[in-house]
Short mmCIF file of C-alpha atoms in Angstrom, two decimals:
data_model
loop_
_atom_site.label_atom_id
_atom_site.label_comp_id
_atom_site.label_asym_id
_atom_site.label_seq_id
_atom_site.Cartn_x
_atom_site.Cartn_y
_atom_site.Cartn_z
CA UNK A 1 107.99 119.71 118.19
CA UNK A 2 107.87 116.03 117.22
CA UNK A 3 109.92 114.87 114.24
CA UNK A 4 109.79 111.60 112.31
CA UNK A 5 112.58 109.74 110.54
CA UNK A 6 112.27 108.95 106.84
CA UNK A 7 112.01 105.26 107.74
CA UNK A 8 109.11 106.00 110.09
CA UNK A 9 107.30 108.16 107.51
CA UNK A 10 107.67 105.45 104.86
CA UNK A 11 106.31 102.84 107.26
CA UNK A 12 103.39 105.02 108.36
CA UNK A 13 102.33 106.09 104.87
CA UNK A 14 103.36 103.07 102.79
CA UNK A 15 105.42 105.40 100.60
CA UNK A 16 108.92 104.76 99.27
CA UNK A 17 111.67 107.27 100.04
CA UNK A 18 112.05 108.00 96.32
CA UNK A 19 108.43 109.20 96.21
CA UNK A 20 109.04 111.56 99.12
CA UNK A 21 112.01 113.10 97.35
CA UNK A 22 110.04 113.40 94.09
CA UNK A 23 107.03 114.98 95.80
CA UNK A 24 109.23 117.47 97.61
CA UNK A 25 111.04 118.45 94.38
CA UNK A 26 107.63 119.11 92.82
CA UNK A 27 106.77 121.46 95.69
CA UNK A 28 103.99 119.26 97.04
CA UNK A 29 105.75 118.84 100.39
CA UNK A 30 106.97 121.98 102.15
CA UNK A 31 110.74 122.41 102.01
CA UNK A 32 111.32 123.04 105.69
CA UNK A 33 114.45 121.10 106.54
CA UNK A 34 115.03 119.70 110.00
CA UNK A 35 118.00 117.57 110.93
CA UNK A 36 115.72 115.73 113.30
CA UNK A 37 113.50 114.49 110.45
CA UNK A 38 110.03 115.22 109.05
CA UNK A 39 107.64 117.50 110.94
CA UNK A 40 104.00 116.72 111.72
CA UNK A 41 102.97 119.33 109.13
CA UNK A 42 105.01 117.60 106.43
CA UNK A 43 103.60 114.24 107.49
CA UNK A 44 100.07 115.61 107.04
CA UNK A 45 101.03 116.83 103.55
CA UNK A 46 102.38 113.38 102.70
CA UNK A 47 99.17 111.71 103.89
CA UNK A 48 97.15 114.08 101.68
CA UNK A 49 99.30 113.43 98.59
CA UNK A 50 99.14 109.70 99.23
CA UNK A 51 95.33 109.86 99.46
CA UNK A 52 95.14 111.74 96.14
CA UNK A 53 97.60 109.47 94.30
CA UNK A 54 95.95 106.35 95.72
CA UNK A 55 92.83 107.54 93.92
CA UNK A 56 94.72 107.91 90.63
CA UNK A 57 95.32 111.68 90.59
CA UNK A 58 98.54 112.63 88.80
CA UNK A 59 101.16 114.89 90.35
CA UNK A 60 100.39 117.54 87.72
CA UNK A 61 96.74 117.56 88.76
CA UNK A 62 97.64 117.80 92.44
CA UNK A 63 100.10 120.60 91.72
CA UNK A 64 97.53 122.53 89.68
CA UNK A 65 94.96 122.17 92.46
CA UNK A 66 97.49 123.60 94.94
CA UNK A 67 98.70 126.54 92.88
CA UNK A 68 95.80 127.69 90.68
CA UNK A 69 92.99 129.88 91.89
CA UNK A 70 90.60 127.91 89.70
CA UNK A 71 89.58 124.62 91.27
CA UNK A 72 90.79 121.61 89.29
CA UNK A 73 88.95 118.30 89.39
CA UNK A 74 91.24 115.40 90.28
CA UNK A 75 90.69 112.51 87.89
CA UNK A 76 91.31 108.91 88.86
CA UNK A 77 92.48 105.52 87.61
CA UNK A 78 89.96 105.33 84.74
CA UNK A 79 91.60 108.45 83.27
CA UNK A 80 95.08 106.94 83.62
CA UNK A 81 93.83 103.72 82.00
CA UNK A 82 92.32 105.74 79.16
CA UNK A 83 95.61 107.58 78.61
CA UNK A 84 97.50 104.30 78.26
CA UNK A 85 94.87 102.70 76.04
CA UNK A 86 95.06 105.65 73.66
CA UNK A 87 98.85 105.33 73.48
CA UNK A 88 98.63 101.57 72.95
CA UNK A 89 96.34 102.24 69.98
CA UNK A 90 97.90 105.35 68.46
CA UNK A 91 101.11 106.35 70.26
CA UNK A 92 104.71 105.60 69.40
CA UNK A 93 106.79 103.19 71.50
CA UNK A 94 108.76 106.13 72.88
CA UNK A 95 105.62 108.04 73.87
CA UNK A 96 104.12 104.95 75.51
CA UNK A 97 107.27 104.19 77.47
CA UNK A 98 107.62 107.82 78.55
CA UNK A 99 104.03 107.89 79.79
CA UNK A 100 104.49 104.67 81.78
CA UNK A 101 107.71 106.04 83.28
CA UNK A 102 106.00 109.29 84.28
CA UNK A 103 103.03 107.50 85.83
CA UNK A 104 105.34 105.19 87.76
CA UNK A 105 106.98 108.30 89.20
CA UNK A 106 103.66 109.84 90.23
CA UNK A 107 102.40 106.92 92.31
CA UNK A 108 103.69 104.51 94.90
CA UNK A 109 104.90 101.25 93.39
CA UNK A 110 102.08 99.33 95.10
CA UNK A 111 99.35 101.61 93.74
CA UNK A 112 100.88 101.90 90.26
CA UNK A 113 101.00 98.14 89.80
CA UNK A 114 97.95 96.93 91.76
CA UNK A 115 95.53 99.72 90.89
CA UNK A 116 96.55 100.53 87.31
CA UNK A 117 98.86 98.12 85.52
CA UNK A 118 97.44 94.79 86.73
CA UNK A 119 93.78 95.78 86.08
CA UNK A 120 94.79 97.12 82.66
CA UNK A 121 96.65 93.90 81.89
CA UNK A 122 93.55 91.83 82.75
CA UNK A 123 91.35 94.15 80.69
CA UNK A 124 93.64 93.80 77.66
CA UNK A 125 93.64 90.01 77.98
CA UNK A 126 89.84 89.92 78.07
CA UNK A 127 89.49 92.36 75.15
CA UNK A 128 88.17 90.76 71.97
CA UNK A 129 87.94 93.81 69.75
CA UNK A 130 89.94 94.29 66.59
CA UNK A 131 93.61 94.94 67.32
CA UNK A 132 93.42 93.47 70.84
CA UNK A 133 96.34 91.08 70.27
CA UNK A 134 98.59 93.88 69.06
CA UNK A 135 97.68 96.13 71.99
CA UNK A 136 98.44 93.35 74.47
CA UNK A 137 101.76 92.62 72.78
CA UNK A 138 102.74 96.31 72.91
CA UNK A 139 101.76 96.48 76.59
CA UNK A 140 103.82 93.39 77.46
CA UNK A 141 106.85 94.74 75.59
CA UNK A 142 106.54 98.14 77.29
CA UNK A 143 106.33 96.51 80.74
CA UNK A 144 109.56 94.60 80.13
CA UNK A 145 111.40 97.68 78.84
CA UNK A 146 110.23 99.73 81.82
CA UNK A 147 111.39 97.04 84.24
CA UNK A 148 114.90 96.94 82.78
CA UNK A 149 115.11 100.73 82.84
CA UNK A 150 114.22 101.13 86.52
CA UNK A 151 116.16 98.04 87.56
CA UNK A 152 119.37 99.44 86.06
CA UNK A 153 118.87 102.49 88.25
CA UNK A 154 118.26 100.22 91.26
CA UNK A 155 121.50 98.38 90.51
CA UNK A 156 123.45 101.67 90.33
CA UNK A 157 121.96 102.69 93.68
CA UNK A 158 123.02 99.37 95.25
CA UNK A 159 119.44 98.36 96.11
CA UNK A 160 118.85 95.13 98.02
CA UNK A 161 119.35 92.18 95.59
CA UNK A 162 116.40 89.85 95.05
CA UNK A 163 115.95 86.80 92.80
CA UNK A 164 112.46 86.32 91.31
CA UNK A 165 112.00 82.88 89.75
CA UNK A 166 108.96 81.66 87.80
CA UNK A 167 107.58 78.33 89.02
CA UNK A 168 104.37 78.49 86.95
CA UNK A 169 102.60 81.14 84.91
CA UNK A 170 99.21 81.63 83.29
CA UNK A 171 99.92 85.21 82.29
CA UNK A 172 103.36 86.05 80.89
CA UNK A 173 103.12 89.72 81.93
CA UNK A 174 102.27 89.21 85.62
CA UNK A 175 105.74 88.25 86.81
CA UNK A 176 107.23 91.32 85.10
CA UNK A 177 104.66 93.55 86.80
CA UNK A 178 105.63 92.00 90.12
CA UNK A 179 109.29 92.69 89.33
CA UNK A 180 108.44 96.37 88.73
CA UNK A 181 106.54 96.53 92.02
CA UNK A 182 109.46 95.00 93.90
CA UNK A 183 111.95 97.36 92.26
CA UNK A 184 109.81 100.27 93.40
CA UNK A 185 109.88 98.85 96.93
CA UNK A 186 113.68 99.18 97.05
CA UNK A 187 114.97 95.95 95.49
CA UNK A 188 117.28 95.22 92.57
CA UNK A 189 115.53 92.28 90.91
CA UNK A 190 117.08 89.49 88.91
CA UNK A 191 114.26 87.68 87.12
CA UNK A 192 114.02 84.18 85.69
CA UNK A 193 110.75 84.16 83.72
CA UNK A 194 111.07 80.75 82.03
CA UNK A 195 109.28 77.91 83.84
CA UNK A 196 111.22 74.72 84.48
CA UNK A 197 111.13 71.80 86.91
CA UNK A 198 114.84 72.40 87.37
CA UNK A 199 115.58 75.30 89.73
CA UNK A 200 116.97 78.35 87.98
CA UNK A 201 120.48 79.50 88.87
CA UNK A 202 120.98 83.11 89.86
CA UNK A 203 123.82 84.96 88.16
CA UNK A 204 124.60 87.02 91.26
CA UNK A 205 124.31 87.05 95.03
CA UNK A 206 120.84 87.78 96.41
CA UNK A 207 119.37 88.46 99.85
CA UNK A 208 115.85 87.26 98.99
CA UNK A 209 114.53 84.52 96.70
CA UNK A 210 110.88 84.61 95.60
CA UNK A 211 109.21 81.74 93.73
CA UNK A 212 106.43 83.07 91.50
CA UNK A 213 103.44 80.71 91.35
CA UNK A 214 100.89 81.79 88.76
CA UNK A 215 99.30 78.36 88.31
CA UNK A 216 100.20 76.36 91.41
CA UNK A 217 103.42 74.57 92.27
CA UNK A 218 104.31 70.97 91.49
CA UNK A 219 104.96 68.52 94.31
CA UNK A 220 108.62 68.18 93.36
CA UNK A 221 109.23 71.94 93.35
CA UNK A 222 107.28 72.32 96.58
CA UNK A 223 109.52 69.70 98.20
CA UNK A 224 112.58 71.62 97.03
CA UNK A 225 111.06 74.77 98.50
CA UNK A 226 110.50 73.03 101.87
CA UNK A 227 114.08 71.72 101.83
CA UNK A 228 115.33 75.29 101.23
CA UNK A 229 113.28 76.58 104.16
CA UNK A 230 114.68 73.83 106.39
CA UNK A 231 118.20 74.77 105.30
CA UNK A 232 117.55 78.36 106.36
CA UNK A 233 117.63 79.84 102.88
CA UNK A 234 115.80 83.18 102.25
CA UNK A 235 113.08 81.77 99.98
CA UNK A 236 109.34 82.51 99.86
CA UNK A 237 106.40 81.57 97.65
CA UNK A 238 104.54 84.41 95.96
CA UNK A 239 102.07 84.88 93.13
CA UNK A 240 98.39 84.37 92.44
CA UNK A 241 98.17 80.58 93.01
CA UNK A 242 100.46 78.91 95.57
CA UNK A 243 98.44 75.66 95.77
CA UNK A 244 100.41 72.43 95.42
CA UNK A 245 99.46 70.65 92.20
CA UNK A 246 98.88 66.97 93.00
CA UNK A 247 99.04 65.92 89.36
CA UNK A 248 102.72 66.61 88.82
#
Protein backbone atom coordinates (compact mmCIF):
# COMPACT_ATOMS: atom_id res chain seq x y z
CA UNK A 1 0.00 0.00 0.00
CA UNK A 2 1.23 3.51 -0.85
CA UNK A 3 1.29 6.12 1.92
CA UNK A 4 1.74 9.88 1.70
CA UNK A 5 3.34 12.26 4.18
CA UNK A 6 1.33 15.18 5.56
CA UNK A 7 3.61 17.55 3.65
CA UNK A 8 2.86 15.70 0.40
CA UNK A 9 -0.90 15.69 1.04
CA UNK A 10 -0.88 19.43 1.77
CA UNK A 11 1.07 20.10 -1.41
CA UNK A 12 -1.18 17.88 -3.55
CA UNK A 13 -4.47 19.24 -2.23
CA UNK A 14 -3.54 22.83 -1.36
CA UNK A 15 -4.79 22.21 2.17
CA UNK A 16 -3.12 23.31 5.40
CA UNK A 17 -2.27 20.70 8.02
CA UNK A 18 -4.65 22.37 10.47
CA UNK A 19 -7.54 21.72 8.08
CA UNK A 20 -6.63 18.04 7.87
CA UNK A 21 -6.67 17.73 11.64
CA UNK A 22 -9.99 19.60 11.87
CA UNK A 23 -11.62 17.49 9.15
CA UNK A 24 -10.46 14.29 10.79
CA UNK A 25 -11.80 15.38 14.20
CA UNK A 26 -15.16 16.03 12.54
CA UNK A 27 -15.17 12.47 11.19
CA UNK A 28 -14.93 13.54 7.55
CA UNK A 29 -11.62 11.72 7.08
CA UNK A 30 -11.43 8.10 8.20
CA UNK A 31 -9.43 7.61 11.39
CA UNK A 32 -7.19 4.82 10.17
CA UNK A 33 -3.77 5.65 11.54
CA UNK A 34 -0.61 4.60 9.75
CA UNK A 35 2.86 5.52 10.90
CA UNK A 36 3.84 5.66 7.26
CA UNK A 37 1.40 8.52 6.55
CA UNK A 38 -1.94 9.01 4.78
CA UNK A 39 -3.44 6.20 2.70
CA UNK A 40 -4.79 6.56 -0.83
CA UNK A 41 -8.33 6.15 0.56
CA UNK A 42 -7.80 9.04 2.97
CA UNK A 43 -6.30 11.13 0.18
CA UNK A 44 -9.44 10.54 -1.91
CA UNK A 45 -11.57 11.66 1.05
CA UNK A 46 -9.49 14.82 1.39
CA UNK A 47 -9.88 15.60 -2.31
CA UNK A 48 -13.66 15.21 -1.97
CA UNK A 49 -13.87 17.48 1.09
CA UNK A 50 -11.67 20.04 -0.63
CA UNK A 51 -13.94 20.00 -3.69
CA UNK A 52 -17.02 20.57 -1.50
CA UNK A 53 -15.45 23.33 0.62
CA UNK A 54 -14.01 25.03 -2.47
CA UNK A 55 -17.61 25.38 -3.60
CA UNK A 56 -18.62 26.98 -0.30
CA UNK A 57 -20.21 24.00 1.47
CA UNK A 58 -19.81 24.15 5.24
CA UNK A 59 -18.44 21.26 7.29
CA UNK A 60 -21.85 20.83 8.93
CA UNK A 61 -23.47 20.40 5.52
CA UNK A 62 -20.82 17.90 4.42
CA UNK A 63 -21.20 15.99 7.67
CA UNK A 64 -24.99 15.87 7.34
CA UNK A 65 -24.70 14.61 3.77
CA UNK A 66 -22.40 11.81 4.98
CA UNK A 67 -24.41 10.68 7.98
CA UNK A 68 -28.09 11.30 7.21
CA UNK A 69 -30.21 8.99 5.12
CA UNK A 70 -31.98 12.04 3.69
CA UNK A 71 -29.97 13.73 0.96
CA UNK A 72 -28.87 17.25 1.93
CA UNK A 73 -28.24 19.90 -0.69
CA UNK A 74 -24.82 21.51 -0.33
CA UNK A 75 -25.10 25.28 -0.51
CA UNK A 76 -22.28 27.49 -1.74
CA UNK A 77 -20.57 30.85 -1.32
CA UNK A 78 -23.75 32.92 -1.90
CA UNK A 79 -25.23 31.26 1.21
CA UNK A 80 -22.12 32.02 3.26
CA UNK A 81 -22.20 35.63 2.02
CA UNK A 82 -25.87 35.87 2.97
CA UNK A 83 -25.13 34.55 6.47
CA UNK A 84 -22.49 37.24 7.03
CA UNK A 85 -24.62 40.01 5.56
CA UNK A 86 -27.45 39.13 7.92
CA UNK A 87 -25.08 39.26 10.90
CA UNK A 88 -23.59 42.57 9.73
CA UNK A 89 -27.12 44.00 9.68
CA UNK A 90 -28.69 42.38 12.74
CA UNK A 91 -26.15 40.29 14.68
CA UNK A 92 -24.08 41.20 17.71
CA UNK A 93 -20.31 41.68 17.45
CA UNK A 94 -19.78 38.40 19.30
CA UNK A 95 -22.09 36.47 16.95
CA UNK A 96 -20.43 38.01 13.88
CA UNK A 97 -16.94 37.21 15.10
CA UNK A 98 -17.93 33.66 16.05
CA UNK A 99 -19.43 33.07 12.60
CA UNK A 100 -16.30 34.36 10.86
CA UNK A 101 -14.13 32.16 13.09
CA UNK A 102 -16.24 29.09 12.33
CA UNK A 103 -16.21 29.74 8.59
CA UNK A 104 -12.45 30.24 8.64
CA UNK A 105 -12.18 26.80 10.24
CA UNK A 106 -14.38 25.17 7.61
CA UNK A 107 -12.40 26.26 4.56
CA UNK A 108 -8.81 26.50 3.44
CA UNK A 109 -7.31 29.93 4.06
CA UNK A 110 -7.02 30.56 0.31
CA UNK A 111 -10.68 29.76 -0.37
CA UNK A 112 -11.98 31.57 2.72
CA UNK A 113 -10.25 34.82 1.77
CA UNK A 114 -10.32 34.75 -2.04
CA UNK A 115 -13.76 33.24 -2.56
CA UNK A 116 -15.70 34.72 0.36
CA UNK A 117 -14.13 37.58 2.28
CA UNK A 118 -12.56 39.55 -0.59
CA UNK A 119 -15.69 39.39 -2.80
CA UNK A 120 -17.82 40.36 0.21
CA UNK A 121 -15.49 43.27 0.98
CA UNK A 122 -15.80 44.56 -2.60
CA UNK A 123 -19.58 44.13 -2.50
CA UNK A 124 -19.82 46.11 0.75
CA UNK A 125 -17.68 48.91 -0.70
CA UNK A 126 -19.91 49.16 -3.77
CA UNK A 127 -23.13 49.04 -1.72
CA UNK A 128 -25.03 52.33 -1.67
CA UNK A 129 -28.07 51.30 0.32
CA UNK A 130 -29.00 52.73 3.69
CA UNK A 131 -26.64 51.55 6.42
CA UNK A 132 -23.88 50.56 3.97
CA UNK A 133 -21.21 52.61 5.75
CA UNK A 134 -22.00 51.01 9.09
CA UNK A 135 -21.96 47.50 7.64
CA UNK A 136 -18.57 48.13 6.02
CA UNK A 137 -17.18 49.53 9.26
CA UNK A 138 -18.40 46.49 11.21
CA UNK A 139 -16.88 44.16 8.61
CA UNK A 140 -13.50 45.94 8.74
CA UNK A 141 -13.47 45.83 12.54
CA UNK A 142 -14.38 42.13 12.57
CA UNK A 143 -11.60 41.32 10.08
CA UNK A 144 -9.01 43.00 12.31
CA UNK A 145 -10.24 41.25 15.46
CA UNK A 146 -10.22 37.88 13.69
CA UNK A 147 -6.67 38.45 12.46
CA UNK A 148 -5.35 39.21 15.94
CA UNK A 149 -7.13 36.17 17.36
CA UNK A 150 -5.68 33.66 14.90
CA UNK A 151 -2.27 35.34 14.85
CA UNK A 152 -1.92 34.96 18.63
CA UNK A 153 -2.48 31.24 18.14
CA UNK A 154 0.12 31.22 15.34
CA UNK A 155 2.59 32.94 17.66
CA UNK A 156 1.98 30.34 20.41
CA UNK A 157 2.57 27.57 17.85
CA UNK A 158 5.87 29.17 16.76
CA UNK A 159 4.71 29.65 13.16
CA UNK A 160 7.15 31.07 10.62
CA UNK A 161 7.52 34.85 11.26
CA UNK A 162 6.58 37.20 8.42
CA UNK A 163 6.53 41.00 8.20
CA UNK A 164 3.74 42.51 6.04
CA UNK A 165 4.29 46.20 5.32
CA UNK A 166 1.88 48.54 3.52
CA UNK A 167 3.49 50.51 0.68
CA UNK A 168 0.20 51.84 -0.74
CA UNK A 169 -3.48 51.12 -0.19
CA UNK A 170 -6.78 51.92 -1.87
CA UNK A 171 -8.78 49.67 0.41
CA UNK A 172 -7.95 49.66 4.13
CA UNK A 173 -9.36 46.15 4.65
CA UNK A 174 -7.40 44.33 1.91
CA UNK A 175 -4.07 44.15 3.71
CA UNK A 176 -5.76 42.69 6.81
CA UNK A 177 -7.46 40.05 4.65
CA UNK A 178 -4.07 39.18 3.19
CA UNK A 179 -2.66 38.89 6.72
CA UNK A 180 -5.43 36.41 7.60
CA UNK A 181 -4.70 34.39 4.47
CA UNK A 182 -0.99 34.26 5.28
CA UNK A 183 -1.67 33.26 8.88
CA UNK A 184 -3.80 30.39 7.60
CA UNK A 185 -0.90 29.34 5.36
CA UNK A 186 1.33 28.78 8.40
CA UNK A 187 2.84 32.20 9.13
CA UNK A 188 2.88 34.43 12.20
CA UNK A 189 2.32 37.86 10.69
CA UNK A 190 3.49 41.20 11.99
CA UNK A 191 1.62 43.89 10.08
CA UNK A 192 2.42 47.55 9.44
CA UNK A 193 -0.75 48.96 7.86
CA UNK A 194 0.18 52.67 7.83
CA UNK A 195 1.63 53.90 4.53
CA UNK A 196 4.84 55.91 4.65
CA UNK A 197 7.75 56.73 2.34
CA UNK A 198 9.98 55.76 5.24
CA UNK A 199 10.37 51.97 5.59
CA UNK A 200 8.60 50.55 8.62
CA UNK A 201 10.69 48.89 11.32
CA UNK A 202 9.74 45.41 12.42
CA UNK A 203 9.50 44.82 16.17
CA UNK A 204 10.78 41.24 15.88
CA UNK A 205 12.86 38.94 13.72
CA UNK A 206 11.19 37.73 10.53
CA UNK A 207 12.00 35.17 7.83
CA UNK A 208 9.95 36.86 5.09
CA UNK A 209 9.17 40.50 4.31
CA UNK A 210 6.23 41.33 2.02
CA UNK A 211 5.57 44.83 0.69
CA UNK A 212 1.84 45.33 0.10
CA UNK A 213 1.13 47.46 -2.98
CA UNK A 214 -2.54 48.35 -3.29
CA UNK A 215 -2.02 51.42 -5.48
CA UNK A 216 1.41 51.04 -7.04
CA UNK A 217 4.82 51.74 -5.55
CA UNK A 218 6.75 55.00 -5.66
CA UNK A 219 10.10 55.17 -7.43
CA UNK A 220 11.95 55.79 -4.17
CA UNK A 221 10.38 52.79 -2.41
CA UNK A 222 10.94 50.64 -5.48
CA UNK A 223 14.62 51.57 -5.43
CA UNK A 224 14.81 50.59 -1.77
CA UNK A 225 13.14 47.29 -2.66
CA UNK A 226 15.72 46.65 -5.42
CA UNK A 227 18.56 47.48 -3.01
CA UNK A 228 17.13 44.96 -0.52
CA UNK A 229 16.97 42.27 -3.20
CA UNK A 230 20.59 42.99 -4.18
CA UNK A 231 21.60 42.70 -0.52
CA UNK A 232 19.99 39.26 -0.36
CA UNK A 233 17.19 40.22 1.99
CA UNK A 234 13.98 38.09 2.00
CA UNK A 235 11.67 40.76 0.54
CA UNK A 236 8.93 40.47 -2.09
CA UNK A 237 6.28 42.74 -3.60
CA UNK A 238 2.68 41.65 -3.23
CA UNK A 239 -0.78 43.17 -3.57
CA UNK A 240 -3.19 44.22 -6.29
CA UNK A 241 -1.03 46.87 -8.03
CA UNK A 242 2.77 46.48 -8.11
CA UNK A 243 3.32 49.04 -10.90
CA UNK A 244 5.98 51.68 -10.26
CA UNK A 245 4.37 55.11 -9.96
CA UNK A 246 6.39 57.56 -12.07
CA UNK A 247 4.84 60.61 -10.43
CA UNK A 248 6.41 60.16 -7.01
